[in-house]
PDB file of C-alpha atoms in Angstrom:
ATOM      1  CA  MET A  58     -22.857  -7.286  12.111  1.00  0.00           C
ATOM      2  CA  ARG A  59     -19.091  -8.172  11.626  1.00  0.00           C
ATOM      3  CA  ARG A  60     -18.424  -9.584   8.239  1.00  0.00           C
ATOM      4  CA  LEU A  61     -15.018 -10.566   6.618  1.00  0.00           C
ATOM      5  CA  GLY A  62     -13.031  -9.360   9.513  1.00  0.00           C
ATOM      6  CA  GLN A  63     -14.410  -5.818   9.295  1.00  0.00           C
ATOM      7  CA  HIS A  64     -14.609  -3.464  12.382  1.00  0.00           C
ATOM      8  CA  PHE A  65     -16.938  -0.602  11.413  1.00  0.00           C
ATOM      9  CA  LEU A  66     -15.989   2.893  12.119  1.00  0.00           C
ATOM     10  CA  LYS A  67     -18.687   4.805  14.274  1.00  0.00           C
ATOM     11  CA  ASN A  68     -16.944   7.961  15.395  1.00  0.00           C
ATOM     12  CA  SER A  69     -18.388  10.817  13.157  1.00  0.00           C
ATOM     13  CA  ALA A  70     -15.519  13.092  13.947  1.00  0.00           C
ATOM     14  CA  VAL A  71     -13.025  10.687  12.639  1.00  0.00           C
ATOM     15  CA  ILE A  72     -15.073  10.062   9.543  1.00  0.00           C
ATOM     16  CA  LYS A  73     -15.235  13.665   8.915  1.00  0.00           C
ATOM     17  CA  LYS A  74     -11.490  13.967   9.247  1.00  0.00           C
ATOM     18  CA  ILE A  75     -11.075  11.111   6.828  1.00  0.00           C
ATOM     19  CA  VAL A  76     -13.459  12.864   4.312  1.00  0.00           C
ATOM     20  CA  SER A  77     -11.351  16.010   4.694  1.00  0.00           C
ATOM     21  CA  LEU A  78      -8.063  14.351   4.120  1.00  0.00           C
ATOM     22  CA  ALA A  79      -9.535  12.625   0.946  1.00  0.00           C
ATOM     23  CA  ALA A  80     -10.465  16.219  -0.251  1.00  0.00           C
ATOM     24  CA  PRO A  81     -12.292  15.362  -3.415  1.00  0.00           C
ATOM     25  CA  GLU A  82     -11.779  17.697  -6.218  1.00  0.00           C
ATOM     26  CA  ALA A  83     -13.564  18.174  -9.640  1.00  0.00           C
ATOM     27  CA  ASP A  84     -12.937  15.594 -12.388  1.00  0.00           C
ATOM     28  CA  GLU A  85     -11.185  13.088 -10.048  1.00  0.00           C
ATOM     29  CA  THR A  86     -12.486   9.702  -8.637  1.00  0.00           C
ATOM     30  CA  ILE A  87     -12.551   8.493  -4.888  1.00  0.00           C
ATOM     31  CA  ILE A  88     -12.553   4.860  -4.662  1.00  0.00           C
ATOM     32  CA  GLU A  89     -13.541   3.532  -1.301  1.00  0.00           C
ATOM     33  CA  ILE A  90     -12.250   0.057  -0.428  1.00  0.00           C
ATOM     34  CA  GLY A  91     -14.729  -1.795   1.939  1.00  0.00           C
ATOM     35  CA  ALA A  92     -17.973   0.315   1.985  1.00  0.00           C
ATOM     36  CA  GLY A  93     -19.523  -1.822   4.696  1.00  0.00           C
ATOM     37  CA  HIS A  94     -22.604  -0.201   6.108  1.00  0.00           C
ATOM     38  CA  GLY A  95     -21.964   3.087   4.376  1.00  0.00           C
ATOM     39  CA  GLU A  96     -20.637   4.974   7.341  1.00  0.00           C
ATOM     40  CA  LEU A  97     -17.921   6.492   5.263  1.00  0.00           C
ATOM     41  CA  THR A  98     -19.684   6.166   1.870  1.00  0.00           C
ATOM     42  CA  LEU A  99     -22.431   8.806   2.685  1.00  0.00           C
ATOM     43  CA  PRO A 100     -20.282  11.595   3.715  1.00  0.00           C
ATOM     44  CA  LEU A 101     -17.897  10.760   0.835  1.00  0.00           C
ATOM     45  CA  ALA A 102     -20.846  10.956  -1.584  1.00  0.00           C
ATOM     46  CA  ARG A 103     -21.874  14.346  -0.308  1.00  0.00           C
ATOM     47  CA  ALA A 104     -18.461  15.670  -0.538  1.00  0.00           C
ATOM     48  CA  CYS A 105     -17.784  14.228  -4.142  1.00  0.00           C
ATOM     49  CA  GLU A 106     -21.211  15.628  -5.318  1.00  0.00           C
ATOM     50  CA  GLU A 107     -20.242  19.075  -3.893  1.00  0.00           C
ATOM     51  CA  ALA A 108     -16.781  19.037  -5.574  1.00  0.00           C
ATOM     52  CA  GLY A 109     -17.876  17.478  -8.762  1.00  0.00           C
ATOM     53  CA  ALA A 110     -15.797  14.292  -8.327  1.00  0.00           C
ATOM     54  CA  LYS A 111     -17.131  10.680  -8.650  1.00  0.00           C
ATOM     55  CA  LEU A 112     -17.402   8.167  -6.042  1.00  0.00           C
ATOM     56  CA  VAL A 113     -16.816   4.318  -6.718  1.00  0.00           C
ATOM     57  CA  ALA A 114     -17.524   2.345  -3.463  1.00  0.00           C
ATOM     58  CA  ILE A 115     -16.526  -1.345  -3.336  1.00  0.00           C
ATOM     59  CA  GLU A 116     -18.116  -3.762  -1.060  1.00  0.00           C
ATOM     60  CA  LYS A 117     -17.210  -7.564  -1.254  1.00  0.00           C
ATOM     61  CA  ASP A 118     -20.185  -8.741   1.046  1.00  0.00           C
ATOM     62  CA  ARG A 119     -23.201  -9.078  -1.256  1.00  0.00           C
ATOM     63  CA  GLU A 120     -25.768  -8.479   1.199  1.00  0.00           C
ATOM     64  CA  LEU A 121     -24.054  -5.254   2.614  1.00  0.00           C
ATOM     65  CA  GLY A 122     -23.371  -4.088  -1.005  1.00  0.00           C
ATOM     66  CA  SER A 123     -27.186  -4.537  -1.822  1.00  0.00           C
ATOM     67  CA  ARG A 124     -28.140  -2.693   1.291  1.00  0.00           C
ATOM     68  CA  LEU A 125     -25.902   0.335   0.056  1.00  0.00           C
ATOM     69  CA  GLU A 126     -27.670   0.631  -3.214  1.00  0.00           C
ATOM     70  CA  VAL A 127     -31.023   1.152  -1.621  1.00  0.00           C
ATOM     71  CA  PHE A 128     -31.147   2.567   2.005  1.00  0.00           C
ATOM     72  CA  PRO A 129     -34.448   2.028   3.792  1.00  0.00           C
ATOM     73  CA  PRO A 130     -36.481   5.289   4.430  1.00  0.00           C
ATOM     74  CA  GLU A 131     -36.212   4.750   8.346  1.00  0.00           C
ATOM     75  CA  ALA A 132     -32.382   5.207   8.030  1.00  0.00           C
ATOM     76  CA  ASP A 133     -33.218   9.070   8.346  1.00  0.00           C
ATOM     77  CA  LEU A 134     -30.479  10.027   5.970  1.00  0.00           C
ATOM     78  CA  PRO A 135     -29.983  12.821   3.389  1.00  0.00           C
ATOM     79  CA  LEU A 136     -29.578  10.068   0.949  1.00  0.00           C
ATOM     80  CA  ALA A 137     -32.253   7.835   2.198  1.00  0.00           C
ATOM     81  CA  GLU A 138     -33.301   6.987  -1.389  1.00  0.00           C
ATOM     82  CA  GLY A 139     -29.955   5.224  -1.826  1.00  0.00           C
ATOM     83  CA  PHE A 140     -27.312   5.408  -4.399  1.00  0.00           C
ATOM     84  CA  ARG A 141     -29.071   3.600  -7.099  1.00  0.00           C
ATOM     85  CA  GLY A 142     -29.222   5.766 -10.038  1.00  0.00           C
ATOM     86  CA  LYS A 143     -27.626   8.524  -8.199  1.00  0.00           C
ATOM     87  CA  PRO A 144     -25.220  10.688 -10.566  1.00  0.00           C
ATOM     88  CA  GLY A 145     -21.620  10.464  -9.571  1.00  0.00           C
ATOM     89  CA  THR A 146     -21.890   7.469  -7.082  1.00  0.00           C
ATOM     90  CA  GLU A 147     -21.307   3.868  -8.131  1.00  0.00           C
ATOM     91  CA  ILE A 148     -21.727   0.955  -5.806  1.00  0.00           C
ATOM     92  CA  ILE A 149     -19.738  -2.216  -6.955  1.00  0.00           C
ATOM     93  CA  VAL A 150     -20.248  -5.653  -5.203  1.00  0.00           C
ATOM     94  CA  GLY A 151     -16.981  -7.505  -5.520  1.00  0.00           C
ATOM     95  CA  ASP A 152     -13.412  -8.122  -4.334  1.00  0.00           C
ATOM     96  CA  ALA A 153     -11.506  -4.800  -4.436  1.00  0.00           C
ATOM     97  CA  LEU A 154      -8.189  -6.625  -4.674  1.00  0.00           C
ATOM     98  CA  LYS A 155      -9.284  -8.240  -7.926  1.00  0.00           C
ATOM     99  CA  LEU A 156     -11.191  -5.077  -9.283  1.00  0.00           C
ATOM    100  CA  LEU A 157      -8.740  -2.240  -8.537  1.00  0.00           C
ATOM    101  CA  PRO A 158      -6.404  -2.833 -11.593  1.00  0.00           C
ATOM    102  CA  SER A 159      -9.126  -2.739 -14.069  1.00  0.00           C
ATOM    103  CA  ILE A 160     -11.071   0.192 -12.557  1.00  0.00           C
ATOM    104  CA  THR A 161      -8.154   2.418 -12.180  1.00  0.00           C
ATOM    105  CA  TYR A 162      -6.670   1.562 -15.538  1.00  0.00           C
ATOM    106  CA  ASN A 163     -10.045   2.800 -17.150  1.00  0.00           C
ATOM    107  CA  LEU A 164      -9.814   6.070 -15.127  1.00  0.00           C
ATOM    108  CA  THR A 165      -6.825   7.253 -17.105  1.00  0.00           C
ATOM    109  CA  PRO A 166      -6.061  10.143 -17.763  1.00  0.00           C
ATOM    110  CA  HIS A 167      -8.234  11.258 -14.808  1.00  0.00           C
ATOM    111  CA  PRO A 168      -6.622  11.250 -11.228  1.00  0.00           C
ATOM    112  CA  TYR A 169      -7.960   9.129  -8.510  1.00  0.00           C
ATOM    113  CA  LYS A 170      -7.601   8.634  -4.649  1.00  0.00           C
ATOM    114  CA  LEU A 171      -8.029   5.496  -2.626  1.00  0.00           C
ATOM    115  CA  VAL A 172      -9.936   5.556   0.852  1.00  0.00           C
ATOM    116  CA  GLY A 173     -10.936   2.947   3.241  1.00  0.00           C
ATOM    117  CA  ASN A 174     -11.015   1.183   6.446  1.00  0.00           C
ATOM    118  CA  ILE A 175      -8.736  -1.765   5.815  1.00  0.00           C
ATOM    119  CA  PRO A 176      -9.079  -5.063   7.744  1.00  0.00           C
ATOM    120  CA  TYR A 177      -5.702  -6.289   9.179  1.00  0.00           C
ATOM    121  CA  TYR A 178      -5.778  -9.539   6.975  1.00  0.00           C
ATOM    122  CA  LEU A 179      -6.078  -7.648   3.761  1.00  0.00           C
ATOM    123  CA  THR A 180      -3.386  -4.874   4.487  1.00  0.00           C
ATOM    124  CA  GLY A 181      -0.267  -6.623   2.938  1.00  0.00           C
ATOM    125  CA  HIS A 182      -2.060  -7.943  -0.097  1.00  0.00           C
ATOM    126  CA  LEU A 183      -3.606  -4.592  -0.660  1.00  0.00           C
ATOM    127  CA  PHE A 184      -0.177  -2.566  -0.659  1.00  0.00           C
ATOM    128  CA  ARG A 185       1.161  -5.135  -3.103  1.00  0.00           C
ATOM    129  CA  ILE A 186      -1.708  -4.704  -5.438  1.00  0.00           C
ATOM    130  CA  VAL A 187      -1.561  -0.766  -5.001  1.00  0.00           C
ATOM    131  CA  SER A 188       2.281  -0.877  -5.855  1.00  0.00           C
ATOM    132  CA  GLU A 189       1.464  -2.454  -9.060  1.00  0.00           C
ATOM    133  CA  LEU A 190      -1.249  -0.196 -10.218  1.00  0.00           C
ATOM    134  CA  ALA A 191      -0.775   2.091 -13.146  1.00  0.00           C
ATOM    135  CA  PRO A 192      -1.295   4.785 -12.943  1.00  0.00           C
ATOM    136  CA  LYS A 193      -1.019   5.141  -9.078  1.00  0.00           C
ATOM    137  CA  PRO A 194      -3.348   6.915  -6.852  1.00  0.00           C
ATOM    138  CA  ILE A 195      -2.410  10.460  -6.140  1.00  0.00           C
ATOM    139  CA  ARG A 196      -3.406   9.911  -2.475  1.00  0.00           C
ATOM    140  CA  CYS A 197      -4.381   7.055  -0.191  1.00  0.00           C
ATOM    141  CA  VAL A 198      -6.156   7.604   3.060  1.00  0.00           C
ATOM    142  CA  PHE A 199      -6.411   4.236   4.901  1.00  0.00           C
ATOM    143  CA  THR A 200      -7.413   3.440   8.335  1.00  0.00           C
ATOM    144  CA  VAL A 201      -5.014   0.559   9.365  1.00  0.00           C
ATOM    145  CA  HIS A 202      -3.792  -1.006  12.526  1.00  0.00           C
ATOM    146  CA  LYS A 203      -1.559   1.505  14.347  1.00  0.00           C
ATOM    147  CA  GLU A 204       1.438  -0.785  14.254  1.00  0.00           C
ATOM    148  CA  VAL A 205       1.130  -1.325  10.588  1.00  0.00           C
ATOM    149  CA  ALA A 206       0.900   2.538   9.960  1.00  0.00           C
ATOM    150  CA  GLU A 207       4.026   2.950  12.014  1.00  0.00           C
ATOM    151  CA  ARG A 208       5.970   0.238  10.012  1.00  0.00           C
ATOM    152  CA  ILE A 209       4.931   1.891   6.785  1.00  0.00           C
ATOM    153  CA  ALA A 210       5.966   5.303   7.897  1.00  0.00           C
ATOM    154  CA  ALA A 211       9.266   4.161   9.384  1.00  0.00           C
ATOM    155  CA  ALA A 212      12.667   5.612   8.454  1.00  0.00           C
ATOM    156  CA  PRO A 213      16.323   4.570   8.978  1.00  0.00           C
ATOM    157  CA  PRO A 214      17.384   2.987  11.118  1.00  0.00           C
ATOM    158  CA  ARG A 215      13.862   1.377  11.446  1.00  0.00           C
ATOM    159  CA  MET A 216      13.310   0.887   7.673  1.00  0.00           C
ATOM    160  CA  ASN A 217      11.703  -2.589   6.994  1.00  0.00           C
ATOM    161  CA  ARG A 218      10.547  -4.365   3.807  1.00  0.00           C
ATOM    162  CA  LEU A 219       6.880  -3.070   3.880  1.00  0.00           C
ATOM    163  CA  ALA A 220       8.210   0.578   4.416  1.00  0.00           C
ATOM    164  CA  ALA A 221      10.679   0.273   1.576  1.00  0.00           C
ATOM    165  CA  ALA A 222       8.123  -1.082  -0.708  1.00  0.00           C
ATOM    166  CA  VAL A 223       5.427   1.532  -0.121  1.00  0.00           C
ATOM    167  CA  GLN A 224       7.858   4.568   0.115  1.00  0.00           C
ATOM    168  CA  PHE A 225       9.152   3.781  -3.383  1.00  0.00           C
ATOM    169  CA  TRP A 226       5.894   5.225  -4.856  1.00  0.00           C
ATOM    170  CA  SER A 227       4.430   7.328  -1.964  1.00  0.00           C
ATOM    171  CA  ALA A 228       5.240   9.576   0.995  1.00  0.00           C
ATOM    172  CA  PRO A 229       3.513   8.305   4.122  1.00  0.00           C
ATOM    173  CA  ARG A 230       2.355  10.192   7.125  1.00  0.00           C
ATOM    174  CA  ILE A 231       0.128   9.289  10.206  1.00  0.00           C
ATOM    175  CA  ALA A 232      -2.582  11.815  10.222  1.00  0.00           C
ATOM    176  CA  GLY A 233      -4.185  10.714  13.542  1.00  0.00           C
ATOM    177  CA  ILE A 234      -4.770   7.842  15.864  1.00  0.00           C
ATOM    178  CA  VAL A 235      -8.059   5.992  16.099  1.00  0.00           C
ATOM    179  CA  PRO A 236      -8.801   4.262  19.460  1.00  0.00           C
ATOM    180  CA  ARG A 237     -10.258   0.771  19.365  1.00  0.00           C
ATOM    181  CA  SER A 238     -13.436   2.030  21.015  1.00  0.00           C
ATOM    182  CA  ASP A 239     -14.127   3.964  17.803  1.00  0.00           C
ATOM    183  CA  PHE A 240     -15.192   0.813  16.039  1.00  0.00           C
ATOM    184  CA  ALA A 241     -18.099  -1.631  16.197  1.00  0.00           C
ATOM    185  CA  PRO A 242     -17.200  -4.170  17.285  1.00  0.00           C
ATOM    186  CA  PRO A 243     -14.025  -2.943  18.875  1.00  0.00           C
ATOM    187  CA  PRO A 244     -10.712  -4.559  17.451  1.00  0.00           C
ATOM    188  CA  LYS A 245      -7.997  -5.805  19.962  1.00  0.00           C
ATOM    189  CA  VAL A 246      -5.634  -2.881  18.955  1.00  0.00           C
ATOM    190  CA  ASP A 247      -5.804   0.748  18.112  1.00  0.00           C
ATOM    191  CA  SER A 248      -5.662   2.038  14.503  1.00  0.00           C
ATOM    192  CA  ALA A 249      -4.313   5.074  12.764  1.00  0.00           C
ATOM    193  CA  ILE A 250      -5.196   7.164   9.750  1.00  0.00           C
ATOM    194  CA  LEU A 251      -2.422   6.530   7.089  1.00  0.00           C
ATOM    195  CA  VAL A 252      -2.097   9.034   4.254  1.00  0.00           C
ATOM    196  CA  LEU A 253       0.002   8.238   1.454  1.00  0.00           C
ATOM    197  CA  GLU A 254       0.873  11.075  -1.103  1.00  0.00           C
ATOM    198  CA  ALA A 255       2.025  10.217  -4.543  1.00  0.00           C
ATOM    199  CA  ALA A 256       5.868  10.518  -4.752  1.00  0.00           C
ATOM    200  CA  ASN A 257       8.005  10.034  -7.839  1.00  0.00           C
ATOM    201  CA  PRO A 258      10.196   6.987  -7.669  1.00  0.00           C
ATOM    202  CA  PRO A 259      13.890   7.541  -7.627  1.00  0.00           C
ATOM    203  CA  PRO A 260      15.083   8.423 -11.161  1.00  0.00           C
ATOM    204  CA  HIS A 261      16.359   5.801 -13.412  1.00  0.00           C
ATOM    205  CA  THR A 262      15.174   2.947 -11.088  1.00  0.00           C
ATOM    206  CA  PRO A 263      12.931   0.175 -12.743  1.00  0.00           C
ATOM    207  CA  GLN A 264      10.284  -0.852 -10.310  1.00  0.00           C
ATOM    208  CA  ASP A 265      10.909  -4.437 -10.834  1.00  0.00           C
ATOM    209  CA  ASP A 266      14.579  -4.105 -10.064  1.00  0.00           C
ATOM    210  CA  TYR A 267      13.799  -2.077  -6.994  1.00  0.00           C
ATOM    211  CA  PHE A 268      11.232  -4.410  -5.543  1.00  0.00           C
ATOM    212  CA  ARG A 269      13.464  -7.410  -6.331  1.00  0.00           C
ATOM    213  CA  MET A 270      16.398  -5.727  -4.500  1.00  0.00           C
ATOM    214  CA  VAL A 271      13.993  -4.998  -1.423  1.00  0.00           C
ATOM    215  CA  ARG A 272      13.049  -8.746  -1.155  1.00  0.00           C
ATOM    216  CA  ALA A 273      16.730  -9.723  -1.335  1.00  0.00           C
ATOM    217  CA  LEU A 274      18.027  -7.167   1.224  1.00  0.00           C
ATOM    218  CA  PHE A 275      15.290  -7.744   3.795  1.00  0.00           C
ATOM    219  CA  ARG A 276      15.156 -11.408   3.526  1.00  0.00           C
ATOM    220  CA  GLN A 277      16.899 -11.732   6.819  1.00  0.00           C
ATOM    221  CA  PRO A 278      16.758  -8.218   8.461  1.00  0.00           C
ATOM    222  CA  ARG A 279      19.247  -9.103  11.287  1.00  0.00           C
ATOM    223  CA  LYS A 280      21.990 -10.054   8.637  1.00  0.00           C
ATOM    224  CA  THR A 281      24.245  -7.633   6.912  1.00  0.00           C
ATOM    225  CA  ILE A 282      23.225  -6.280   3.422  1.00  0.00           C
ATOM    226  CA  LEU A 283      26.254  -8.166   2.062  1.00  0.00           C
ATOM    227  CA  ASN A 284      25.153 -11.534   3.472  1.00  0.00           C
ATOM    228  CA  ASN A 285      21.474 -11.044   2.317  1.00  0.00           C
ATOM    229  CA  LEU A 286      22.848 -10.239  -1.225  1.00  0.00           C
ATOM    230  CA  ARG A 287      25.268 -12.975  -1.372  1.00  0.00           C
ATOM    231  CA  ASP A 288      22.771 -15.562   0.107  1.00  0.00           C
ATOM    232  CA  ALA A 289      19.754 -14.579  -1.981  1.00  0.00           C
ATOM    233  CA  PRO A 290      17.954 -17.713  -3.228  1.00  0.00           C
ATOM    234  CA  GLN A 291      18.517 -19.116  -6.698  1.00  0.00           C
ATOM    235  CA  PRO A 292      17.441 -18.666  -9.407  1.00  0.00           C
ATOM    236  CA  ALA A 293      15.373 -15.732  -8.699  1.00  0.00           C
ATOM    237  CA  PHE A 294      18.488 -13.671  -7.697  1.00  0.00           C
ATOM    238  CA  ARG A 295      21.734 -14.541  -8.958  1.00  0.00           C
ATOM    239  CA  PHE A 296      25.055 -12.696  -9.144  1.00  0.00           C
ATOM    240  CA  LYS A 297      27.501 -12.908 -11.857  1.00  0.00           C
ATOM    241  CA  LEU A 298      30.784 -11.046 -12.460  1.00  0.00           C
ATOM    242  CA  LEU A 299      30.111  -8.184 -14.841  1.00  0.00           C
ATOM    243  CA  GLY A 300      31.301  -9.045 -18.491  1.00  0.00           C
ATOM    244  CA  SER A 301      31.904 -12.740 -17.433  1.00  0.00           C
ATOM    245  CA  GLY A 302      30.421 -15.731 -18.846  1.00  0.00           C
ATOM    246  CA  GLU A 303      31.007 -17.894 -15.833  1.00  0.00           C
ATOM    247  CA  LYS A 304      27.874 -19.158 -14.231  1.00  0.00           C
ATOM    248  CA  GLU A 305      28.652 -19.315 -10.403  1.00  0.00           C
ATOM    249  CA  LYS A 306      31.212 -17.917  -8.071  1.00  0.00           C
ATOM    250  CA  SER A 307      32.311 -18.991  -4.814  1.00  0.00           C
ATOM    251  CA  ARG A 308      31.208 -17.204  -1.593  1.00  0.00           C
ATOM    252  CA  THR A 309      34.401 -15.360  -1.336  1.00  0.00           C
ATOM    253  CA  GLN A 310      34.288 -14.330  -4.926  1.00  0.00           C
ATOM    254  CA  SER A 311      30.709 -13.236  -4.689  1.00  0.00           C
ATOM    255  CA  SER A 312      31.288 -11.311  -1.387  1.00  0.00           C
ATOM    256  CA  SER A 313      34.156  -9.539  -2.981  1.00  0.00           C
ATOM    257  CA  ARG A 314      32.168  -8.558  -6.180  1.00  0.00           C
ATOM    258  CA  ILE A 315      29.251  -7.408  -4.092  1.00  0.00           C
ATOM    259  CA  GLY A 316      31.431  -5.549  -1.807  1.00  0.00           C
ATOM    260  CA  GLU A 317      32.907  -3.643  -4.723  1.00  0.00           C
ATOM    261  CA  LEU A 318      29.498  -2.889  -6.124  1.00  0.00           C
ATOM    262  CA  LEU A 319      28.275  -1.628  -2.477  1.00  0.00           C
ATOM    263  CA  ALA A 320      31.344   0.642  -2.345  1.00  0.00           C
ATOM    264  CA  HIS A 321      30.325   2.296  -5.642  1.00  0.00           C
ATOM    265  CA  ALA A 322      27.024   3.027  -3.825  1.00  0.00           C
ATOM    266  CA  HIS A 323      29.054   4.357  -0.984  1.00  0.00           C
ATOM    267  CA  LEU A 324      27.496   1.873   1.453  1.00  0.00           C
ATOM    268  CA  ALA A 325      29.322  -0.186   4.009  1.00  0.00           C
ATOM    269  CA  PRO A 326      28.681  -4.013   3.476  1.00  0.00           C
ATOM    270  CA  SER A 327      28.291  -4.347   7.212  1.00  0.00           C
ATOM    271  CA  LEU A 328      25.081  -2.258   7.249  1.00  0.00           C
ATOM    272  CA  ARG A 329      21.862  -3.840   8.365  1.00  0.00           C
ATOM    273  CA  PRO A 330      18.973  -3.379   5.847  1.00  0.00           C
ATOM    274  CA  GLY A 331      16.992  -1.089   8.504  1.00  0.00           C
ATOM    275  CA  ASN A 332      19.720   1.597   7.910  1.00  0.00           C
ATOM    276  CA  LEU A 333      18.991   1.890   4.152  1.00  0.00           C
ATOM    277  CA  SER A 334      16.853   4.625   2.909  1.00  0.00           C
ATOM    278  CA  VAL A 335      14.687   4.270  -0.386  1.00  0.00           C
ATOM    279  CA  ALA A 336      17.383   6.238  -2.354  1.00  0.00           C
ATOM    280  CA  ASP A 337      19.949   3.868  -0.965  1.00  0.00           C
ATOM    281  CA  ILE A 338      18.013   0.922  -2.075  1.00  0.00           C
ATOM    282  CA  ALA A 339      17.327   2.247  -5.480  1.00  0.00           C
ATOM    283  CA  ARG A 340      21.221   3.088  -5.863  1.00  0.00           C
ATOM    284  CA  ILE A 341      21.982  -0.591  -5.082  1.00  0.00           C
ATOM    285  CA  ALA A 342      19.172  -1.782  -7.541  1.00  0.00           C
ATOM    286  CA  ARG A 343      20.687   0.365 -10.399  1.00  0.00           C
ATOM    287  CA  LEU A 344      24.176  -0.768  -9.760  1.00  0.00           C
ATOM    288  CA  PHE A 345      23.226  -4.443  -9.414  1.00  0.00           C
ATOM    289  CA  SER A 346      20.918  -4.302 -12.527  1.00  0.00           C
ATOM    290  CA  GLY A 347      23.588  -5.758 -14.646  1.00  0.00           C
ATOM    291  CA  VAL A 348      24.221  -8.818 -12.221  1.00  0.00           C
ATOM    292  CA  MET A 349      20.705  -9.579 -11.120  1.00  0.00           C
ATOM    293  CA  GLY A 350      19.424 -12.441 -13.175  1.00  0.00           C
TER     294      GLY A 350
END
């Protein structure tokens, strides 16, 4: 049964690979987003039990979540007694996007990883939520649409807003392609296993300043970085001359000052956003932090 836009993974070899990439270790927690029928939950539970890790599986659909807690005997599974009362495994029925901040906060100081087969319509929202988590996961293993995975793993000159945001806190790689035939029901496109390894943000770059700069730079990707910065909407993004009390400057004055700041970053104003690396964006954000209001 398809629920909430889910396509359930049925290829056991792919499931085994995902569990291997998640690599549960002692004293850490694996959080599964969208447990579904338990196709991935069962092997993750076994791996966590062997490693001395904890598994938290979140399922939004109440009926599916209830089934996960008590598997019927005819399932002929090693964990046929279900997860209810099983040490080290917790089933939570609820919206992962709403629950993740509190769940992960309460795990401190123990490390955690995120795993899941993510529906397309949730992908963008999920990454926004994860980018704001504190602490961040040490690893994410997500099955997402192939096109989304390729966008997130992009590098200059194909940098994009999503890649710039995700790569601020992680190093992405595509660990394998999953054909649509490996799902039930099959989606219209192929998927990919996307691994995000925790990465330290560029030094001395506040996250809020960085993300605000990403939004401004990629507002219109075909424009130059100078034009995007100069035309950033008010009042969320405003430029002032450093050390000046004047409120607004003309387009010419703004272009001139922005050009000066970009020169300090050793970047040509004529560059397109796609040519920028995470380090470039962080450098611009630091230089502009005094003029971003």
